[in-house]
């Protein structure tokens, strides 16, 4: 990726701004019920609401002043002025989004990360806590990066790549960033929530990682359109992008079952723009990526949120374990000291239509025959735009991504043990609804016989082995083999080290579901497989 | 023959030409219908004799005896030729042939092809709807299904009729409307592909049941019982598969059920009637002279319902008659003597 000069950056801003404006103009022409005033008013309305409810925002003052100005100008704006106002709103959004994005800094920063990470560990903790091993080397050993790495390194030369990972934790982006570095892939740009930039620890990386800023509190369509157009344009510039297609961290611990198609749809848009502009490397490749953790840093907060009554769940959570340095440290320490691993699996790439892609960049159908994909969007030699069609293509892509997630998801001892124990809880209280089940299970004093836990784990492993053989899922505990006792004891060990209340605890020859909510959380990772 | 076909085929641009796969009674009718509106039309069939006859005599005596076909209808035995001369393909073969035909077609399909199938059944072993076969075997994304109460002879006679084109792609709906709308033929759009496919498949199974009832000499009360409870069953099955229940109140649901489902013109109905008279399934089909798609579909549906249980007593009854040697009277009796229940909301999925 080549570095952008400040002048080029300004050019990006102007290009994206004019595209968003042009799209609104086109809509005005096509749809008599659409007008620019509505767009600006909608943005004004949503921004005022945001400013009313989030007074602690660091840019509160200048935002408030800006929108006050807009409101004043709006009341007596001519059509021409209206367009100017719209332009200025888009401009302001873009300035925030693009922020510090500077590919040069970005590239340097990724080289620095591993050292910074190790520094992070050392500054946060008294050295004695980590004594006995080199923290960087250990962390590195615990990160297993696998999958279609060769294919991806070829594809980044042939076209532009969108990386779409599963999302469990705020650790995901640094973990992926580091994984890319580890296997010699270039850095990817991505949109990170504003709250991450203000996080004491991770903010440092964010600023330097070439992340652009996404304010998920901004709810107006104009903002979303601007963001989408920005991402599309960076793809056209050949900048590899990372999106979490699930939108936010999985609250329940389950794999993504619904994807945000808006951002995924940038692929088919950028591809069409590239064709229209006769770019030399027009293709866009979508690479799904699955992350598996034995323990998830924010599991307690996330599952609690997912169990809240409908309507009370939070879209954005900022006060979780991730904002507490002590928890992060504790988490990393557990990870290293217990020889647990984080798996990052890069899957077979797809095209923006959901077809498989070969290492040479050719899309193929289910029978392996090459497809001339330009024909999905062109007729009579012309690119033929069609929003409804593209939305369907993107839905196909989303389905393919979710199938890939399920296939390349790596199951670990904690997931399997949780699945067994949660099932046993359900069988003990077959009539209870979920909430009462969780309460009763936590209270029960007799627990489950370890022997039965073993037997059931053995059965589950047998089923899993078959699925792994059929390449329907991956298994991450190869070093334990398919030994049920080893899997159970590994799971219990991990459950005992990090969480405030262990999901399950062994006492003598019995196992107690001490935090059934967390058991549910970890067992949800096994949902697609009917284990 | 191929040379002649090629020169003729090139006379219209692919965008204004429909390729029809299967020169059976429906495929040939559709070809006549499209050609009659002035669009390019090419027919393909697995049987070279049919193709030769269409070329030489402009007739298809196997499927539409005594009908003179428009001279503008071209015919070919070469799927590659068919695909390259068109950008819209219509698959007018029954579900039992769908996998084989689409597999042969697969290598010739381009990303710009729109594919529409007209089958009213489910694939037996795979328990797959036909759109899934198109996905499996071709690179086509933009496909749809055309279905409705459209008895071929009546459409050919230009009697007012309607049909539904279901697709998630507006382009497919618009294209089908462009080719098929005629002053006597209305084409409604829908986005509910699953609903239209399930409606068509279940209708063919219920059409057999309707034939049983007619063959047993029963009257209108019993027929409307089958239609109404059959519709309820169709909706339950459809909803379980992800369809929109409203679809079944339309042309491809109740419309097809009371149309082709109750008519002796329908092979399924006619075969059902003969079975009730005591004929074996094979013999009944031979006597009717047309394949009854409801027969394999009843089997496929049975397997499907085992995997995704839905209360479907009529479909089960048809299956018992066709595949387990039960007598129609026996099955009807056991249906009638089930415990009384509420008419609506009384059928929780098991
Ligand atoms: N006939 C109608 O009135 C009508 C109306 C609407 C929909 N449909 C549906 O259209 C489809 C076709 O119906 P039809 O009445 O034309 O049937 P048909 O039996 O008259 O014709 C079937 C066609 O499929 C071909 N075929 C059969 N098996 C094949 C195989 N293994 N390989 C290749 N080709 C094969 C035959 O050669 C023939 O061309 C059915 O699914 C039917 O439900 C029919």
Short mmCIF file of C-alpha atoms in Angstrom, two decimals, chain B:
data_model
loop_
_atom_site.label_atom_id
_atom_site.label_comp_id
_atom_site.label_asym_id
_atom_site.label_seq_id
_atom_site.Cartn_x
_atom_site.Cartn_y
_atom_site.Cartn_z
CA UNK B 1 -29.71 -29.49 -39.03
CA UNK B 2 -27.51 -27.68 -36.57
CA UNK B 3 -26.25 -25.31 -39.25
CA UNK B 4 -29.69 -24.34 -40.25
CA UNK B 5 -30.71 -23.80 -36.68
CA UNK B 6 -27.70 -21.59 -36.02
CA UNK B 7 -28.30 -19.25 -38.90
CA UNK B 8 -31.89 -18.80 -37.92
CA UNK B 9 -31.17 -18.44 -34.23
CA UNK B 10 -28.90 -15.49 -34.85
CA UNK B 11 -31.75 -13.37 -36.14
CA UNK B 12 -32.61 -11.85 -32.76
CA UNK B 13 -30.36 -10.46 -30.04
CA UNK B 14 -29.96 -12.71 -26.98
CA UNK B 15 -31.63 -10.07 -24.81
CA UNK B 16 -34.84 -10.52 -26.79
CA UNK B 17 -34.73 -14.28 -27.04
CA UNK B 18 -36.04 -16.85 -24.60
CA UNK B 19 -34.42 -20.26 -24.49
CA UNK B 20 -36.84 -22.93 -23.39
CA UNK B 21 -35.46 -26.17 -22.04
CA UNK B 22 -37.90 -29.03 -22.50
CA UNK B 23 -40.30 -29.27 -25.43
CA UNK B 24 -43.03 -31.00 -23.45
CA UNK B 25 -46.55 -29.68 -23.38
CA UNK B 26 -45.75 -26.70 -21.15
CA UNK B 27 -42.40 -25.84 -22.77
CA UNK B 28 -43.89 -25.91 -26.24
CA UNK B 29 -46.90 -23.90 -25.10
CA UNK B 30 -44.63 -21.26 -23.59
CA UNK B 31 -42.60 -21.15 -26.79
CA UNK B 32 -45.74 -20.52 -28.81
CA UNK B 33 -46.85 -17.94 -26.26
CA UNK B 34 -43.57 -15.98 -26.38
CA UNK B 35 -43.20 -16.25 -30.16
CA UNK B 36 -46.76 -15.05 -30.53
CA UNK B 37 -45.78 -11.81 -28.82
CA UNK B 38 -42.97 -11.35 -31.31
CA UNK B 39 -39.99 -12.33 -29.17
CA UNK B 40 -37.26 -14.71 -30.25
CA UNK B 41 -37.83 -18.28 -29.07
CA UNK B 42 -35.64 -21.35 -29.11
CA UNK B 43 -36.72 -24.74 -27.86
CA UNK B 44 -34.43 -27.49 -26.72
CA UNK B 45 -35.37 -31.09 -26.03
CA UNK B 46 -33.50 -34.21 -25.05
CA UNK B 47 -35.34 -36.10 -27.80
CA UNK B 48 -33.81 -35.31 -31.22
CA UNK B 49 -36.93 -36.58 -33.00
CA UNK B 50 -39.01 -33.83 -31.40
CA UNK B 51 -36.49 -31.22 -32.49
CA UNK B 52 -36.40 -32.57 -36.04
CA UNK B 53 -40.16 -32.50 -36.22
CA UNK B 54 -40.40 -28.91 -35.00
CA UNK B 55 -37.84 -27.95 -37.63
CA UNK B 56 -39.33 -29.79 -40.50
CA UNK B 57 -43.04 -29.60 -39.87
CA UNK B 58 -43.55 -26.96 -37.18
CA UNK B 59 -45.46 -29.42 -35.07
CA UNK B 60 -44.83 -31.33 -31.86
CA UNK B 61 -47.08 -34.33 -32.16
CA UNK B 62 -45.71 -35.96 -28.98
CA UNK B 63 -46.80 -33.17 -26.66
CA UNK B 64 -49.26 -30.96 -28.56
CA UNK B 65 -50.91 -33.07 -31.24
CA UNK B 66 -52.83 -31.16 -33.88
CA UNK B 67 -51.24 -27.82 -32.99
CA UNK B 68 -49.43 -25.83 -35.71
CA UNK B 69 -46.49 -23.97 -34.25
CA UNK B 70 -45.33 -20.51 -35.17
CA UNK B 71 -42.58 -20.76 -37.81
CA UNK B 72 -40.53 -18.28 -35.80
CA UNK B 73 -39.93 -20.90 -33.10
CA UNK B 74 -36.48 -22.38 -33.48
CA UNK B 75 -35.39 -25.72 -32.10
CA UNK B 76 -32.04 -27.19 -31.21
CA UNK B 77 -30.58 -30.28 -29.57
CA UNK B 78 -27.52 -28.38 -28.49
CA UNK B 79 -27.70 -26.76 -25.04
CA UNK B 80 -24.56 -24.72 -25.77
CA UNK B 81 -26.22 -23.20 -28.78
CA UNK B 82 -29.38 -22.51 -26.81
CA UNK B 83 -27.43 -20.75 -24.04
CA UNK B 84 -25.26 -18.65 -26.31
CA UNK B 85 -28.19 -17.32 -28.30
CA UNK B 86 -30.17 -16.22 -25.23
CA UNK B 87 -29.88 -14.41 -21.93
CA UNK B 88 -33.10 -15.78 -20.44
CA UNK B 89 -33.58 -19.50 -19.94
CA UNK B 90 -36.85 -21.19 -18.96
CA UNK B 91 -36.65 -24.69 -17.56
CA UNK B 92 -39.85 -26.50 -18.49
CA UNK B 93 -39.01 -29.99 -17.31
CA UNK B 94 -40.48 -31.80 -14.30
CA UNK B 95 -38.57 -31.90 -11.02
CA UNK B 96 -37.59 -35.48 -11.64
CA UNK B 97 -35.54 -34.37 -14.66
CA UNK B 98 -34.35 -31.06 -13.22
CA UNK B 99 -31.03 -32.23 -11.79
CA UNK B 100 -30.03 -34.05 -14.99
CA UNK B 101 -31.06 -31.22 -17.27
CA UNK B 102 -29.53 -28.43 -15.22
CA UNK B 103 -26.32 -30.40 -14.81
CA UNK B 104 -26.03 -30.69 -18.57
CA UNK B 105 -26.87 -27.03 -18.96
CA UNK B 106 -24.47 -25.90 -16.21
CA UNK B 107 -21.30 -25.50 -18.28
CA UNK B 108 -23.10 -23.23 -20.74
CA UNK B 109 -24.72 -20.87 -18.26
CA UNK B 110 -23.14 -17.42 -17.99
CA UNK B 111 -23.28 -14.98 -15.09
CA UNK B 112 -25.63 -12.75 -17.09
CA UNK B 113 -28.24 -15.46 -17.68
CA UNK B 114 -31.57 -15.18 -15.94
CA UNK B 115 -33.05 -18.61 -15.27
CA UNK B 116 -36.73 -19.33 -14.61
CA UNK B 117 -38.05 -22.77 -13.82
CA UNK B 118 -41.63 -23.97 -14.06
CA UNK B 119 -41.43 -27.29 -12.23
CA UNK B 120 -44.03 -28.25 -9.67
CA UNK B 121 -42.28 -30.73 -7.48
CA UNK B 122 -39.39 -31.48 -5.18
CA UNK B 123 -36.25 -33.40 -6.00
CA UNK B 124 -36.62 -36.88 -4.57
CA UNK B 125 -33.45 -37.99 -2.93
CA UNK B 126 -31.99 -34.60 -2.15
CA UNK B 127 -35.29 -33.14 -0.94
CA UNK B 128 -34.24 -29.95 -2.61
CA UNK B 129 -36.40 -27.33 -4.18
CA UNK B 130 -35.55 -26.73 -7.80
CA UNK B 131 -34.03 -23.32 -7.24
CA UNK B 132 -31.40 -25.02 -5.11
CA UNK B 133 -30.50 -27.24 -8.06
CA UNK B 134 -29.91 -24.14 -10.17
CA UNK B 135 -27.56 -22.84 -7.47
CA UNK B 136 -25.74 -26.14 -7.16
CA UNK B 137 -25.20 -26.74 -10.84
CA UNK B 138 -24.78 -23.32 -12.46
CA UNK B 139 -23.24 -19.93 -11.77
CA UNK B 140 -26.66 -18.29 -12.09
CA UNK B 141 -27.71 -16.05 -9.19
CA UNK B 142 -30.68 -14.41 -10.82
CA UNK B 143 -33.33 -17.07 -10.99
CA UNK B 144 -37.04 -17.35 -10.39
CA UNK B 145 -39.99 -19.69 -10.52
CA UNK B 146 -43.08 -19.35 -12.68
CA UNK B 147 -46.22 -21.06 -11.45
CA UNK B 148 -49.97 -20.82 -11.49
CA UNK B 149 -53.17 -22.45 -12.69
CA UNK B 150 -52.01 -22.67 -16.30
CA UNK B 151 -53.30 -25.72 -18.10
CA UNK B 152 -51.35 -25.75 -21.34
CA UNK B 153 -54.29 -26.20 -23.74
CA UNK B 154 -56.16 -23.27 -22.21
CA UNK B 155 -53.15 -20.97 -22.42
CA UNK B 156 -52.65 -22.08 -26.00
CA UNK B 157 -56.28 -21.28 -26.72
CA UNK B 158 -55.63 -17.78 -25.34
CA UNK B 159 -58.19 -18.11 -22.57
CA UNK B 160 -57.69 -15.43 -19.89
CA UNK B 161 -55.28 -16.75 -17.26
CA UNK B 162 -52.78 -15.56 -14.71
CA UNK B 163 -49.47 -16.77 -13.37
CA UNK B 164 -46.89 -15.73 -10.77
CA UNK B 165 -43.21 -15.12 -11.28
CA UNK B 166 -41.33 -15.25 -7.99
CA UNK B 167 -37.77 -14.10 -7.65
CA UNK B 168 -35.67 -12.12 -5.20
CA UNK B 169 -34.31 -10.22 -8.18
CA UNK B 170 -36.57 -7.50 -9.61
CA UNK B 171 -34.85 -7.97 -12.98
CA UNK B 172 -36.12 -11.52 -13.20
CA UNK B 173 -39.67 -10.42 -12.47
CA UNK B 174 -39.48 -7.60 -15.01
CA UNK B 175 -38.00 -9.88 -17.66
CA UNK B 176 -40.64 -12.56 -17.16
CA UNK B 177 -43.32 -9.91 -17.41
CA UNK B 178 -41.75 -8.50 -20.57
CA UNK B 179 -41.75 -11.91 -22.25
CA UNK B 180 -44.92 -13.49 -20.95
CA UNK B 181 -47.50 -10.76 -20.48
CA UNK B 182 -50.13 -10.88 -23.23
CA UNK B 183 -53.64 -9.41 -23.37
CA UNK B 184 -55.04 -12.75 -22.22
CA UNK B 185 -52.23 -13.58 -19.80
CA UNK B 186 -51.43 -11.71 -16.60
CA UNK B 187 -48.09 -12.20 -14.87
CA UNK B 188 -47.93 -11.18 -11.21
CA UNK B 189 -44.61 -10.67 -9.46
CA UNK B 190 -43.66 -12.06 -6.06
CA UNK B 191 -40.49 -12.23 -4.00
CA UNK B 192 -41.52 -15.41 -2.23
CA UNK B 193 -39.62 -18.08 -4.17
CA UNK B 194 -40.01 -20.71 -1.47
CA UNK B 195 -43.74 -20.06 -1.14
CA UNK B 196 -44.39 -20.39 -4.85
CA UNK B 197 -42.28 -23.55 -5.10
CA UNK B 198 -43.90 -25.19 -2.09
CA UNK B 199 -47.36 -24.16 -3.29
CA UNK B 200 -46.77 -25.79 -6.66
CA UNK B 201 -45.30 -28.98 -5.23
CA UNK B 202 -47.94 -29.49 -2.54
CA UNK B 203 -50.69 -28.69 -5.03
CA UNK B 204 -49.60 -31.61 -7.21
CA UNK B 205 -49.76 -33.95 -4.24
CA UNK B 206 -53.19 -32.64 -3.23
CA UNK B 207 -54.32 -32.95 -6.81
CA UNK B 208 -53.81 -36.69 -6.49
CA UNK B 209 -55.96 -36.65 -3.35
CA UNK B 210 -58.62 -34.78 -5.26
CA UNK B 211 -58.43 -37.47 -7.93
CA UNK B 212 -58.85 -40.18 -5.28
CA UNK B 213 -62.00 -38.50 -4.00
CA UNK B 214 -63.44 -38.16 -7.50
CA UNK B 215 -62.56 -41.78 -8.25
CA UNK B 216 -64.35 -42.87 -5.11
CA UNK B 217 -67.45 -41.23 -6.50
CA UNK B 218 -67.64 -38.59 -3.80
CA UNK B 219 -69.20 -35.22 -4.42
CA UNK B 220 -68.59 -31.53 -3.89
CA UNK B 221 -68.60 -31.59 -0.08
CA UNK B 222 -65.63 -33.88 0.01
CA UNK B 223 -63.80 -31.99 -2.69
CA UNK B 224 -64.08 -28.70 -0.89
CA UNK B 225 -63.01 -30.41 2.31
CA UNK B 226 -59.82 -31.48 0.55
CA UNK B 227 -59.29 -28.05 -0.98
CA UNK B 228 -59.71 -26.11 2.24
CA UNK B 229 -57.90 -28.47 4.58
CA UNK B 230 -55.32 -28.98 1.84
CA UNK B 231 -54.75 -25.26 1.71
CA UNK B 232 -54.31 -25.14 5.49
CA UNK B 233 -51.78 -27.94 5.15
CA UNK B 234 -49.98 -26.19 2.30
CA UNK B 235 -49.67 -23.08 4.44
CA UNK B 236 -48.30 -25.01 7.40
CA UNK B 237 -45.69 -26.71 5.26
CA UNK B 238 -44.81 -23.48 3.51
CA UNK B 239 -44.46 -21.47 6.69
CA UNK B 240 -42.22 -24.16 8.12
CA UNK B 241 -39.98 -23.78 5.07
CA UNK B 242 -39.87 -20.02 5.44
CA UNK B 243 -42.61 -18.97 3.01
CA UNK B 244 -44.94 -16.02 3.40
CA UNK B 245 -48.41 -17.43 4.25
CA UNK B 246 -50.05 -14.77 2.04
CA UNK B 247 -48.55 -16.43 -1.03
CA UNK B 248 -50.86 -19.40 -0.60
CA UNK B 249 -53.95 -17.24 -0.77
CA UNK B 250 -52.85 -16.25 -4.25
CA UNK B 251 -52.47 -17.64 -7.73
CA UNK B 252 -49.72 -20.11 -6.95
CA UNK B 253 -51.54 -21.46 -3.87
CA UNK B 254 -55.29 -21.70 -3.71
CA UNK B 255 -55.41 -20.56 -7.34
CA UNK B 256 -53.51 -23.56 -8.62
CA UNK B 257 -55.31 -25.84 -6.18
CA UNK B 258 -58.78 -25.11 -7.44
CA UNK B 259 -57.60 -24.69 -11.01
CA UNK B 260 -55.43 -27.49 -12.27
CA UNK B 261 -55.84 -29.33 -8.97
CA UNK B 262 -59.49 -30.13 -9.57
CA UNK B 263 -59.42 -30.72 -13.27
CA UNK B 264 -59.25 -33.98 -15.14
CA UNK B 265 -56.96 -32.13 -17.54
CA UNK B 266 -54.37 -32.41 -14.80
CA UNK B 267 -52.38 -35.62 -15.00
CA UNK B 268 -52.21 -35.82 -11.24
CA UNK B 269 -55.95 -35.64 -10.84
CA UNK B 270 -56.55 -38.16 -13.60
CA UNK B 271 -53.97 -40.58 -12.22
CA UNK B 272 -55.46 -40.23 -8.74
CA UNK B 273 -58.88 -41.05 -10.07
CA UNK B 274 -57.64 -44.25 -11.72
CA UNK B 275 -55.79 -45.28 -8.57
CA UNK B 276 -59.03 -44.96 -6.63
CA UNK B 277 -60.53 -47.28 -9.24
CA UNK B 278 -57.91 -49.83 -8.22
CA UNK B 279 -55.19 -49.27 -10.83
CA UNK B 280 -51.53 -49.54 -9.84
CA UNK B 281 -49.65 -46.24 -10.00
CA UNK B 282 -47.58 -47.15 -13.06
CA UNK B 283 -50.57 -48.47 -14.91
CA UNK B 284 -52.58 -45.37 -14.14
CA UNK B 285 -49.86 -43.12 -15.53
CA UNK B 286 -49.59 -45.22 -18.66
CA UNK B 287 -53.31 -45.03 -19.16
CA UNK B 288 -53.39 -41.26 -18.68
CA UNK B 289 -50.45 -40.96 -21.03
CA UNK B 290 -48.71 -38.28 -19.02
CA UNK B 291 -46.31 -38.33 -16.15
CA UNK B 292 -47.88 -37.32 -12.81
CA UNK B 293 -45.37 -35.16 -11.01
CA UNK B 294 -47.28 -35.44 -7.74
CA UNK B 295 -46.23 -39.08 -7.46
CA UNK B 296 -42.48 -38.59 -6.89
CA UNK B 297 -43.24 -35.33 -5.09
CA UNK B 298 -45.38 -37.13 -2.50
CA UNK B 299 -42.33 -39.24 -1.70
CA UNK B 300 -39.95 -36.28 -1.57
CA UNK B 301 -42.40 -34.33 0.56
CA UNK B 302 -42.72 -37.28 2.92
CA UNK B 303 -38.96 -37.31 3.48
CA UNK B 304 -38.90 -33.56 3.85
CA UNK B 305 -41.62 -33.69 6.48
CA UNK B 306 -39.73 -36.32 8.40
CA UNK B 307 -36.87 -33.90 8.75
CA UNK B 308 -39.01 -30.87 9.44
CA UNK B 309 -42.13 -32.21 11.06
CA UNK B 310 -45.37 -30.45 10.22
CA UNK B 311 -48.88 -31.72 10.71
CA UNK B 312 -49.70 -32.81 7.15
CA UNK B 313 -52.31 -35.58 7.22
CA UNK B 314 -53.38 -35.25 3.58
CA UNK B 315 -49.87 -35.45 2.17
CA UNK B 316 -49.21 -38.38 4.46
CA UNK B 317 -52.40 -40.05 3.27
CA UNK B 318 -51.37 -39.67 -0.38
CA UNK B 319 -48.00 -41.13 0.47
CA UNK B 320 -49.62 -44.12 2.16
CA UNK B 321 -51.72 -44.85 -0.90
CA UNK B 322 -48.88 -44.47 -3.38
CA UNK B 323 -46.03 -46.09 -1.49
CA UNK B 324 -47.45 -48.22 1.28
CA UNK B 325 -50.26 -49.91 -0.59
CA UNK B 326 -53.04 -48.41 1.53
CA UNK B 327 -56.49 -48.25 -0.02
CA UNK B 328 -57.88 -44.78 -0.64
CA UNK B 329 -61.02 -45.59 1.36
CA UNK B 330 -58.97 -46.77 4.29
CA UNK B 331 -56.90 -43.60 4.33
CA UNK B 332 -59.93 -41.36 3.98
CA UNK B 333 -61.59 -43.15 6.85
CA UNK B 334 -58.63 -42.74 9.12
CA UNK B 335 -58.44 -39.05 8.20
CA UNK B 336 -62.12 -38.58 8.96
CA UNK B 337 -61.99 -40.34 12.31
CA UNK B 338 -59.19 -38.29 13.80
CA UNK B 339 -60.25 -36.51 17.00
CA UNK B 340 -62.23 -33.34 16.30
CA UNK B 341 -60.24 -30.18 16.48
CA UNK B 342 -60.44 -26.41 15.97
CA UNK B 343 -60.37 -25.14 12.43
CA UNK B 344 -57.71 -22.50 12.88
CA UNK B 345 -54.62 -22.39 15.08
CA UNK B 346 -55.23 -25.96 16.04
CA UNK B 347 -52.26 -27.47 14.28
CA UNK B 348 -49.13 -26.87 16.25
CA UNK B 349 -46.12 -28.14 14.38
CA UNK B 350 -45.03 -31.27 16.14
#
